[in-house]
Amino acid sequence: MIQVRAMLFIVLICQCFWVSAEPIHLQLRWHHQFQFAGYYAALEKGYYKDAGLDVIIHEGTPEKKPVQEVLQGHAQYGEANSELLLERLRGAPLVALAAIYQHSPSVLIARKDAEISSPDGLVGKKIMLLNQTVDADFVAMFNNEGIDINRLHIIPSSYEIRDLIDGKADAFNSYLSNEPYFLKQQGIEFNVLNPRNYGVDFYSDILFTTEDELKQHPERVKAFRQASLEGWYYAMDHPQEIIDLLLNKYKVNKSRDHLNFEADAIRPLIVPDVIDLGHMNPWRWRHMAETFIKAGMVENDNFLQNFSYDPDPKADREKLLKYIRIAVTITLLTGISTLTLLASYRALKRKNKKASRNEKLLRLAHETAGIGYYAIDLATGLWESSPLLDQIFGIDANFDRVIPNWATLIHPEHRQRVLDHYQDVIRNHERFSMEYVITHPNDDETRWVIAHGYIEYDKADNPVQLVGTIQDITERKQAEETITCLNEKLKKKVHRQTNELTASNLSLMRKIEELRRSKHQLMEREAKLNSIFNASVEGIITIDMFNIIISANAAVDPIFGYKPEELIGCSINKLIQSSPRETNCCSLLHAAQPVSQIQEIDGIHKNGSLVSLDLSTAEYSIDNEHYFTHIVRDVSSRKQREQKDKKHLNELAHVTRLGLMGEMASGIAHEVNQPLSAISSYTQVSLNLINIEPPDLARLTEILDKTQQQALRAGRIIHRMREFVKSHAQKRSVADVNNLIHECAGLCVGELKQNNIKLTFELKNNLPPVHVDQIQIEQVIINLIRNSVDALKNLPEKQQRQLTISSRLTLNNDIQVKVKDNGAGIDEDQKQKILTPFYTTKADGMGMGLSITRSLVEAHEGALNFNSKAGKGTTFYFTLPTEKV
């Protein structure tokens, strides 16, 4: 143990002197994630550096594929799937250095409601794949299942699992460590089609290089492979540390929970506790090559030789010889046991005297090889089995051994395929060999088995008996993996002890690296803040406690006319008459307002003009120094718009007053008439008193005084009317009714939102223009809208409040405008009075709104009408003549 540890330590030291310091580029298959954890660990923990390697890791994209990047010289090393072997068999000078994943995570995923539970169900369905080279394991699976790939609707992968969720694809190429997480998060049930279940068990995430790199830099290749595997051992032992690294440094677009899911999912695919990391079996490479040849993807395996890199050929030869001896022994035992089983079974019926002895030998042979056997009488449907087969199937002596019950032991997803295969065997008079999954009837445990056998026929060529063997493949694979378990544990122990010896020397280097990373992250954050700072449309100005500007962004230029550099070191009073900080600290505090509240102030432009601003202020401290940051926005255009709207509303209010007085003129005529009538009467009495001899001067004086009071009263009435109404001549112009409607709705939008009223427009396009006083017609529309708003206010809060404005052309070539609401409506009594002056249903109303509205419409040669039904709502509509051409 000490010698091994010392040798590894010497190797690491020596590597520092002979490995080139030129940058080494490693191309990954996809974006940064836990899938590539070992390479990050090798870089961050200094394994590459200790080996004298300056390594740069490049994440992959759909356009940057590792095989092409390495072959084109953009990287010396890459990481690929089974397409690596496929390209090698096609002549590419590629060399596999280490198989990180002993089992591929590549699977096809289908929504459960698509009812795709086996490859047969993919026929005619939309399948998202990368291409037939990258997804070679799927192509091999289709071939093993006898599926013509031309019958499949294959579409290029979008790399978005959302396409499977939304139904744009029926099956999606996925990784067991990635897409299932998204589906489980959203509660979507799915089926997984794993090529391993259909005889395709390929290596994955294979570290590779080129023949030229191996020839020119053999020591660098060996050092790079060794350091990478050291990183993988560390990553497998410290997954949370690698997850922190991915989140903090590599900024992966995955949550911590997702990365934990990924780490848990890939561990059984790498099997680091059982198999040496990077282990590659030449027989397995040959099996993969034969699978490609069988699928028609390549013609032969002429280029397979020297594809698998061997860092220590002598040790591997010894290990290989050991495996060969074990494999030969197992094969001989299996072959002998199988031949003995078949021969003994045939002799069983011919030689009754030797039945007992042969049965014991047969059972012993098969128990030694782990093979169970059975015989099915095809005439009766009954079958017999060996105890070992019962053990494999999880049944006991009480199990009813009939053909239907045999079928129940086969997993439902494999059952029909197996039964169909048996029928084909009977029809074609051939031996059979197939693999499938069984289910134990008592505990539902599933096991993979391989079945061999043949059919016996009578002289009339009728099938009479099916004889076969069953072997538990799961146990055999576990036994194979156990062979390397001790070596793996030994290597891990040496690895840990080596790390402990070098940990103290690397501690200082790690701290320096952490400081460098922290500085880099700080610079990144500062760059982001500066980018946001200069991209803001608001002016951002920071001052100190003495009102001196210490920073300003580019947005101050269009607001104040100064470049940011012109303001540094100047007083804030250059831009704002009174210091916002003083305002905040004094007047605002006295007014009990928060510092960050938006204020409306005037700024000073470089040309001396005033600029209307919205200002908010933030106060903070750095190293016990107080600073204030002012955020300003130029609101001059908004102020101008507000003044324009105010002027417009004043004009509308004037029209309202004018209309109101027009209507009130008839209503108050009797008030003016009364003093006039009284004056007339008093005058007649005065004349009569004058004609009396002698004149009654006292009575005459009293009557004249009353006459004067009535005259003054009439004057005051006229005066008030003149003060209320100023001269405003009607100004008509050509207008578009739909534009007037939109302008009025814009003026009322605040009331609509406040009362939670949904406004809908049903406006006909291309209506002819009208010749109107736009202010008066806008007043008509606003009066009707506000009338509907008042009706809708009283509806219950849970009831939908709806207001619809429509326009159309009538048969008389008039424009009709409707304002419809779903309020309480107008009862029959109110309908008779609603348009008359001084009638109102409101507690504080004057009763002149609708009367004025009607007068304004009629002044334009139109008509105002309404329809209403109690509880259903009210519709007011008016017409206007179109402009005569």
GROMACS .gro file of C-alpha atoms in nm, residues 293-664:
model
  372
  293ILE     CA    1  -2.300  -0.328  -3.806
  294LYS     CA    2  -2.621  -0.522  -3.745
  295ALA     CA    3  -2.819  -0.199  -3.765
  296GLY     CA    4  -2.658  -0.116  -4.101
  297MET     CA    5  -2.492   0.200  -3.967
  298VAL     CA    6  -2.141   0.083  -4.066
  299GLU     CA    7  -2.013  -0.198  -4.288
  300ASN     CA    8  -1.744  -0.353  -4.067
  301ASP     CA    9  -1.524  -0.306  -3.761
  302ASN     CA   10  -1.192  -0.274  -3.944
  303PHE     CA   11  -1.107   0.049  -3.760
  304LEU     CA   12  -1.189  -0.085  -3.411
  305GLN     CA   13  -0.829  -0.186  -3.337
  306ASN     CA   14  -0.638   0.061  -3.112
  307PHE     CA   15  -0.959   0.261  -3.052
  308SER     CA   16  -0.955   0.200  -2.674
  309TYR     CA   17  -0.666   0.373  -2.494
  310ASP     CA   18  -0.463   0.164  -2.250
  311PRO     CA   19  -0.259   0.369  -1.997
  312ASP     CA   20  -0.097   0.055  -1.853
  313PRO     CA   21  -0.100  -0.227  -2.111
  314LYS     CA   22   0.083  -0.476  -1.889
  315ALA     CA   23  -0.160  -0.446  -1.597
  316ASP     CA   24  -0.454  -0.458  -1.834
  317ARG     CA   25  -0.322  -0.773  -1.999
  318GLU     CA   26  -0.303  -0.942  -1.660
  319LYS     CA   27  -0.651  -0.824  -1.571
  320LEU     CA   28  -0.776  -0.931  -1.914
  321LEU     CA   29  -0.628  -1.278  -1.872
  322LYS     CA   30  -0.800  -1.299  -1.535
  323TYR     CA   31  -1.133  -1.199  -1.689
  324ILE     CA   32  -1.078  -1.442  -1.977
  325ARG     CA   33  -1.015  -1.729  -1.736
  326ILE     CA   34  -1.330  -1.641  -1.542
  327ALA     CA   35  -1.535  -1.594  -1.859
  328VAL     CA   36  -1.408  -1.921  -2.012
  329THR     CA   37  -1.493  -2.104  -1.691
  330ILE     CA   38  -1.843  -1.958  -1.682
  331THR     CA   39  -1.892  -2.023  -2.053
  332LEU     CA   40  -1.774  -2.384  -2.025
  333LEU     CA   41  -1.997  -2.441  -1.723
  334THR     CA   42  -2.290  -2.277  -1.899
  335GLY     CA   43  -2.233  -2.467  -2.223
  336ILE     CA   44  -2.179  -2.798  -2.051
  337SER     CA   45  -2.477  -2.742  -1.823
  338THR     CA   46  -2.702  -2.645  -2.113
  339LEU     CA   47  -2.595  -2.942  -2.327
  340THR     CA   48  -2.634  -3.170  -2.026
  341LEU     CA   49  -2.979  -3.025  -1.959
  342LEU     CA   50  -3.102  -3.078  -2.314
  343ALA     CA   51  -2.942  -3.422  -2.352
  344SER     CA   52  -3.065  -3.536  -2.012
  345TYR     CA   53  -3.415  -3.414  -2.081
  346ARG     CA   54  -3.436  -3.608  -2.410
  347ALA     CA   55  -3.292  -3.919  -2.244
  348LEU     CA   56  -3.534  -3.883  -1.951
  349LYS     CA   57  -3.824  -4.025  -2.146
  350ARG     CA   58  -3.616  -4.299  -2.315
  351LYS     CA   59  -3.421  -4.413  -2.013
  352ASN     CA   60  -3.649  -4.442  -1.711
  353LYS     CA   61  -3.392  -4.645  -1.521
  354LYS     CA   62  -3.144  -4.352  -1.523
  355ALA     CA   63  -3.404  -4.082  -1.453
  356SER     CA   64  -3.318  -4.026  -1.091
  357ARG     CA   65  -2.943  -4.000  -1.146
  358ASN     CA   66  -2.973  -3.777  -1.453
  359GLU     CA   67  -3.216  -3.550  -1.274
  360LYS     CA   68  -2.970  -3.496  -0.991
  361LEU     CA   69  -2.683  -3.430  -1.233
  362LEU     CA   70  -2.898  -3.196  -1.439
  363ARG     CA   71  -3.008  -3.002  -1.133
  364LEU     CA   72  -2.653  -2.981  -1.000
  365ALA     CA   73  -2.519  -2.855  -1.335
  366HIS     CA   74  -2.781  -2.590  -1.372
  367GLU     CA   75  -2.760  -2.478  -1.013
  368THR     CA   76  -2.384  -2.443  -1.061
  369ALA     CA   77  -2.438  -2.229  -1.374
  370GLY     CA   78  -2.740  -2.045  -1.232
  371ILE     CA   79  -2.975  -2.184  -1.499
  372GLY     CA   80  -3.331  -2.300  -1.442
  373TYR     CA   81  -3.513  -2.523  -1.689
  374TYR     CA   82  -3.869  -2.604  -1.780
  375ALA     CA   83  -4.077  -2.818  -2.014
  376ILE     CA   84  -4.424  -2.724  -2.141
  377ASP     CA   85  -4.667  -2.986  -2.268
  378LEU     CA   86  -4.829  -2.799  -2.557
  379ALA     CA   87  -5.119  -3.043  -2.571
  380THR     CA   88  -5.229  -3.003  -2.207
  381GLY     CA   89  -5.088  -2.657  -2.141
  382LEU     CA   90  -4.915  -2.783  -1.826
  383TRP     CA   91  -4.548  -2.721  -1.751
  384GLU     CA   92  -4.281  -2.845  -1.519
  385SER     CA   93  -3.987  -2.650  -1.384
  386SER     CA   94  -3.669  -2.696  -1.189
  387PRO     CA   95  -3.638  -2.558  -0.833
  388LEU     CA   96  -3.387  -2.300  -0.953
  389LEU     CA   97  -3.634  -2.174  -1.214
  390ASP     CA   98  -3.897  -2.147  -0.939
  391GLN     CA   99  -3.648  -1.943  -0.740
  392ILE     CA  100  -3.576  -1.716  -1.037
  393PHE     CA  101  -3.948  -1.661  -1.100
  394GLY     CA  102  -4.030  -1.624  -0.730
  395ILE     CA  103  -4.290  -1.907  -0.723
  396ASP     CA  104  -4.334  -2.210  -0.500
  397ALA     CA  105  -4.461  -2.566  -0.533
  398ASN     CA  106  -4.824  -2.452  -0.498
  399PHE     CA  107  -4.807  -2.233  -0.807
  400ASP     CA  108  -5.056  -2.354  -1.072
  401ARG     CA  109  -4.830  -2.442  -1.363
  402VAL     CA  110  -5.045  -2.373  -1.669
  403ILE     CA  111  -4.956  -2.163  -1.975
  404PRO     CA  112  -5.179  -1.863  -1.881
  405ASN     CA  113  -5.007  -1.843  -1.541
  406TRP     CA  114  -4.668  -1.855  -1.714
  407ALA     CA  115  -4.775  -1.547  -1.909
  408THR     CA  116  -4.864  -1.361  -1.587
  409LEU     CA  117  -4.500  -1.395  -1.472
  410ILE     CA  118  -4.382  -1.190  -1.772
  411HIS     CA  119  -4.382  -0.814  -1.720
  412PRO     CA  120  -4.687  -0.655  -1.892
  413GLU     CA  121  -4.469  -0.440  -2.117
  414HIS     CA  122  -4.291  -0.751  -2.253
  415ARG     CA  123  -4.571  -1.008  -2.233
  416GLN     CA  124  -4.723  -0.978  -2.580
  417ARG     CA  125  -4.382  -0.964  -2.752
  418VAL     CA  126  -4.267  -1.283  -2.576
  419LEU     CA  127  -4.589  -1.472  -2.650
  420ASP     CA  128  -4.577  -1.364  -3.016
  421HIS     CA  129  -4.217  -1.483  -3.037
  422TYR     CA  130  -4.315  -1.825  -2.902
  423GLN     CA  131  -4.580  -1.849  -3.174
  424ASP     CA  132  -4.322  -1.760  -3.440
  425VAL     CA  133  -4.089  -2.027  -3.304
  426ILE     CA  134  -4.363  -2.290  -3.329
  427ARG     CA  135  -4.452  -2.189  -3.684
  428ASN     CA  136  -4.094  -2.166  -3.810
  429HIS     CA  137  -3.952  -2.476  -3.639
  430GLU     CA  138  -3.656  -2.282  -3.499
  431ARG     CA  139  -3.468  -2.257  -3.174
  432PHE     CA  140  -3.522  -1.944  -2.972
  433SER     CA  141  -3.319  -1.705  -2.760
  434MET     CA  142  -3.464  -1.388  -2.612
  435GLU     CA  143  -3.439  -1.154  -2.317
  436TYR     CA  144  -3.728  -1.010  -2.120
  437VAL     CA  145  -3.836  -0.892  -1.777
  438ILE     CA  146  -4.025  -1.106  -1.527
  439THR     CA  147  -4.223  -0.999  -1.220
  440HIS     CA  148  -4.234  -1.195  -0.894
  441PRO     CA  149  -4.601  -1.257  -0.808
  442ASN     CA  150  -4.557  -1.202  -0.433
  443ASP     CA  151  -4.349  -0.882  -0.406
  444ASP     CA  152  -4.363  -0.742  -0.765
  445GLU     CA  153  -3.981  -0.748  -0.784
  446THR     CA  154  -3.865  -0.732  -1.147
  447ARG     CA  155  -3.567  -0.927  -1.288
  448TRP     CA  156  -3.407  -0.953  -1.629
  449VAL     CA  157  -3.375  -1.307  -1.766
  450ILE     CA  158  -3.248  -1.470  -2.085
  451ALA     CA  159  -3.441  -1.767  -2.227
  452HIS     CA  160  -3.306  -2.039  -2.461
  453GLY     CA  161  -3.489  -2.343  -2.594
  454TYR     CA  162  -3.654  -2.531  -2.877
  455ILE     CA  163  -3.977  -2.708  -2.975
  456GLU     CA  164  -4.017  -3.085  -3.002
  457TYR     CA  165  -4.246  -3.216  -3.275
  458ASP     CA  166  -4.413  -3.557  -3.324
  459LYS     CA  167  -4.391  -3.764  -3.638
  460ALA     CA  168  -4.684  -3.572  -3.786
  461ASP     CA  169  -4.482  -3.252  -3.740
  462ASN     CA  170  -4.715  -3.127  -3.468
  463PRO     CA  171  -4.556  -2.934  -3.178
  464VAL     CA  172  -4.585  -3.139  -2.863
  465GLN     CA  173  -4.339  -2.992  -2.614
  466LEU     CA  174  -4.144  -2.673  -2.551
  467VAL     CA  175  -3.816  -2.722  -2.367
  468GLY     CA  176  -3.611  -2.430  -2.244
  469THR     CA  177  -3.380  -2.270  -1.991
  470ILE     CA  178  -3.399  -1.946  -1.794
  471GLN     CA  179  -3.100  -1.758  -1.658
  472ASP     CA  180  -3.114  -1.452  -1.431
  473ILE     CA  181  -2.910  -1.187  -1.618
  474THR     CA  182  -2.938  -0.942  -1.330
  475GLU     CA  183  -2.739  -1.162  -1.096
  476ARG     CA  184  -2.480  -1.234  -1.364
  477LYS     CA  185  -2.422  -0.863  -1.421
  478GLN     CA  186  -2.391  -0.804  -1.050
  479ALA     CA  187  -2.135  -1.084  -1.029
  480GLU     CA  188  -1.935  -0.928  -1.314
  481GLU     CA  189  -1.935  -0.592  -1.141
  482THR     CA  190  -1.827  -0.751  -0.811
  483ILE     CA  191  -1.503  -0.870  -0.975
  484THR     CA  192  -1.379  -0.512  -0.997
  485CYS     CA  193  -1.520  -0.399  -0.663
  486LEU     CA  194  -1.205  -0.473  -0.459
  487ASN     CA  195  -0.979  -0.297  -0.708
  488GLU     CA  196  -1.213   0.002  -0.698
  489LYS     CA  197  -1.205   0.020  -0.320
  490LEU     CA  198  -0.827  -0.010  -0.318
  491LYS     CA  199  -0.792   0.267  -0.573
  492LYS     CA  200  -1.025   0.494  -0.377
  493LYS     CA  201  -0.828   0.432  -0.060
  494VAL     CA  202  -0.499   0.518  -0.233
  495HIS     CA  203  -0.668   0.821  -0.383
  496ARG     CA  204  -0.787   0.946  -0.047
  497GLN     CA  205  -0.447   0.896   0.117
  498THR     CA  206  -0.273   1.075  -0.170
  499ASN     CA  207  -0.512   1.366  -0.130
  500GLU     CA  208  -0.439   1.384   0.241
  501LEU     CA  209  -0.062   1.401   0.174
  502THR     CA  210  -0.101   1.690  -0.072
  503ALA     CA  211  -0.389   1.871   0.102
  504SER     CA  212  -0.164   2.088   0.323
  505ASN     CA  213   0.042   2.206   0.024
  506LEU     CA  214  -0.267   2.287  -0.179
  507SER     CA  215  -0.448   2.474   0.099
  508LEU     CA  216  -0.273   2.805   0.038
  509MET     CA  217  -0.320   2.775  -0.339
  510ARG     CA  218  -0.693   2.715  -0.293
  511LYS     CA  219  -0.722   3.024  -0.074
  512ILE     CA  220  -0.547   3.234  -0.337
  513GLU     CA  221  -0.777   3.092  -0.601
  514GLU     CA  222  -1.080   3.170  -0.386
  515LEU     CA  223  -0.964   3.531  -0.349
  516ARG     CA  224  -0.914   3.554  -0.725
  517ARG     CA  225  -1.263   3.418  -0.787
  518SER     CA  226  -1.411   3.659  -0.533
  519LYS     CA  227  -1.238   3.951  -0.702
  520HIS     CA  228  -1.361   3.832  -1.041
  521GLN     CA  229  -1.718   3.799  -0.913
  522LEU     CA  230  -1.696   4.148  -0.760
  523MET     CA  231  -1.580   4.288  -1.093
  524GLU     CA  232  -1.863   4.109  -1.271
  525ARG     CA  233  -2.121   4.253  -1.032
  526GLU     CA  234  -1.967   4.600  -1.068
  527ALA     CA  235  -1.981   4.569  -1.448
  528LYS     CA  236  -2.346   4.468  -1.433
  529LEU     CA  237  -2.434   4.758  -1.205
  530ASN     CA  238  -2.249   5.003  -1.431
  531SER     CA  239  -2.435   4.865  -1.732
  532ILE     CA  240  -2.770   4.914  -1.559
  533PHE     CA  241  -2.659   5.254  -1.426
  534ASN     CA  242  -2.574   5.391  -1.770
  535ALA     CA  243  -2.868   5.226  -1.948
  536SER     CA  244  -3.130   5.384  -1.719
  537VAL     CA  245  -3.359   5.644  -1.877
  538GLU     CA  246  -3.380   5.829  -1.544
  539GLY     CA  247  -3.101   6.053  -1.430
  540ILE     CA  248  -2.913   5.902  -1.133
  541ILE     CA  249  -2.703   6.148  -0.931
  542THR     CA  250  -2.514   6.063  -0.612
  543ILE     CA  251  -2.400   6.336  -0.369
  544ASP     CA  252  -2.216   6.333  -0.041
  545MET     CA  253  -2.303   6.502   0.286
  546PHE     CA  254  -2.175   6.836   0.148
  547ASN     CA  255  -2.406   6.831  -0.157
  548ILE     CA  256  -2.111   6.761  -0.390
  549ILE     CA  257  -2.188   6.540  -0.690
  550ILE     CA  258  -1.965   6.230  -0.690
  551SER     CA  259  -2.129   6.035  -0.977
  552ALA     CA  260  -2.390   6.077  -1.250
  553ASN     CA  261  -2.512   5.856  -1.532
  554ALA     CA  262  -2.551   5.929  -1.904
  555ALA     CA  263  -2.922   6.010  -1.870
  556VAL     CA  264  -2.843   6.349  -1.710
  557ASP     CA  265  -2.730   6.479  -2.051
  558PRO     CA  266  -3.074   6.490  -2.221
  559ILE     CA  267  -3.236   6.615  -1.897
  560PHE     CA  268  -2.996   6.892  -1.788
  561GLY     CA  269  -2.770   6.937  -2.093
  562TYR     CA  270  -2.450   6.844  -1.902
  563LYS     CA  271  -2.218   6.552  -1.970
  564PRO     CA  272  -2.170   6.334  -1.655
  565GLU     CA  273  -1.803   6.430  -1.632
  566GLU     CA  274  -1.898   6.801  -1.628
  567LEU     CA  275  -2.093   6.752  -1.306
  568ILE     CA  276  -1.842   6.557  -1.097
  569GLY     CA  277  -1.722   6.778  -0.811
  570CYS     CA  278  -1.998   7.038  -0.860
  571SER     CA  279  -2.272   7.127  -0.612
  572ILE     CA  280  -2.614   6.972  -0.666
  573ASN     CA  281  -2.749   7.330  -0.655
  574LYS     CA  282  -2.618   7.368  -1.007
  575LEU     CA  283  -2.902   7.140  -1.116
  576ILE     CA  284  -3.161   7.193  -0.844
  577GLN     CA  285  -3.231   7.528  -0.678
  578SER     CA  286  -3.260   7.386  -0.326
  579SER     CA  287  -3.077   7.076  -0.212
  580PRO     CA  288  -3.308   6.773  -0.221
  581ARG     CA  289  -3.111   6.633   0.070
  582GLU     CA  290  -3.188   6.944   0.278
  583THR     CA  291  -3.549   6.928   0.165
  584ASN     CA  292  -3.568   6.566   0.270
  585CYS     CA  293  -3.391   6.618   0.598
  586CYS     CA  294  -3.588   6.925   0.696
  587SER     CA  295  -3.915   7.004   0.527
  588LEU     CA  296  -4.000   6.649   0.441
  589LEU     CA  297  -3.918   6.520   0.784
  590HIS     CA  298  -4.124   6.796   0.937
  591ALA     CA  299  -4.407   6.691   0.704
  592ALA     CA  300  -4.364   6.330   0.820
  593GLN     CA  301  -4.292   6.205   0.462
  594PRO     CA  302  -4.048   5.925   0.374
  595VAL     CA  303  -3.722   6.015   0.207
  596SER     CA  304  -3.799   5.799  -0.099
  597GLN     CA  305  -4.134   5.970  -0.175
  598ILE     CA  306  -4.155   6.120  -0.524
  599GLN     CA  307  -4.146   6.501  -0.529
  600GLU     CA  308  -4.228   6.739  -0.811
  601ILE     CA  309  -3.954   7.003  -0.843
  602ASP     CA  310  -3.800   7.234  -1.103
  603GLY     CA  311  -3.450   7.160  -1.231
  604ILE     CA  312  -3.210   7.402  -1.399
  605HIS     CA  313  -3.103   7.322  -1.756
  606LYS     CA  314  -2.761   7.419  -1.884
  607ASN     CA  315  -2.926   7.689  -2.101
  608GLY     CA  316  -3.089   7.841  -1.790
  609SER     CA  317  -3.443   7.714  -1.856
  610LEU     CA  318  -3.643   7.530  -1.592
  611VAL     CA  319  -3.716   7.158  -1.631
  612SER     CA  320  -4.013   6.992  -1.459
  613LEU     CA  321  -3.885   6.687  -1.269
  614ASP     CA  322  -4.007   6.396  -1.058
  615LEU     CA  323  -3.749   6.333  -0.785
  616SER     CA  324  -3.698   6.042  -0.544
  617THR     CA  325  -3.407   6.010  -0.301
  618ALA     CA  326  -3.233   5.716  -0.132
  619GLU     CA  327  -2.998   5.752   0.164
  620TYR     CA  328  -2.728   5.498   0.254
  621SER     CA  329  -2.393   5.468   0.428
  622ILE     CA  330  -2.060   5.322   0.317
  623ASP     CA  331  -1.777   5.305   0.568
  624ASN     CA  332  -1.969   5.539   0.802
  625GLU     CA  333  -1.998   5.801   0.524
  626HIS     CA  334  -2.351   5.908   0.430
  627TYR     CA  335  -2.454   5.945   0.068
  628PHE     CA  336  -2.771   6.042  -0.114
  629THR     CA  337  -2.873   5.915  -0.456
  630HIS     CA  338  -3.128   6.125  -0.645
  631ILE     CA  339  -3.329   5.968  -0.925
  632VAL     CA  340  -3.483   6.231  -1.155
  633ARG     CA  341  -3.721   6.201  -1.449
  634ASP     CA  342  -3.808   6.477  -1.698
  635VAL     CA  343  -4.187   6.521  -1.681
  636SER     CA  344  -4.215   6.836  -1.896
  637SER     CA  345  -4.413   6.658  -2.167
  638ARG     CA  346  -4.644   6.514  -1.904
  639LYS     CA  347  -4.706   6.862  -1.757
  640GLN     CA  348  -4.783   7.000  -2.102
  641ARG     CA  349  -5.026   6.716  -2.163
  642GLU     CA  350  -5.195   6.777  -1.828
  643GLN     CA  351  -5.238   7.147  -1.911
  644LYS     CA  352  -5.382   7.059  -2.250
  645ASP     CA  353  -5.629   6.816  -2.092
  646LYS     CA  354  -5.722   7.078  -1.832
  647LYS     CA  355  -5.793   7.335  -2.105
  648HIS     CA  356  -6.002   7.077  -2.291
  649LEU     CA  357  -6.205   6.998  -1.982
  650ASN     CA  358  -6.257   7.371  -1.918
  651GLU     CA  359  -6.400   7.405  -2.267
  652LEU     CA  360  -6.627   7.110  -2.203
  653ALA     CA  361  -6.732   7.264  -1.873
  654HIS     CA  362  -6.810   7.590  -2.053
  655VAL     CA  363  -7.034   7.404  -2.301
  656THR     CA  364  -7.205   7.243  -2.007
  657ARG     CA  365  -7.267   7.580  -1.843
  658LEU     CA  366  -7.388   7.726  -2.172
  659GLY     CA  367  -7.626   7.438  -2.227
  660LEU     CA  368  -7.731   7.453  -1.866
  661MET     CA  369  -7.820   7.819  -1.895
  662GLY     CA  370  -7.999   7.758  -2.224
  663GLU     CA  371  -8.215   7.503  -2.056
  664MET     CA  372  -8.242   7.704  -1.738
   0.00000   0.00000   0.00000
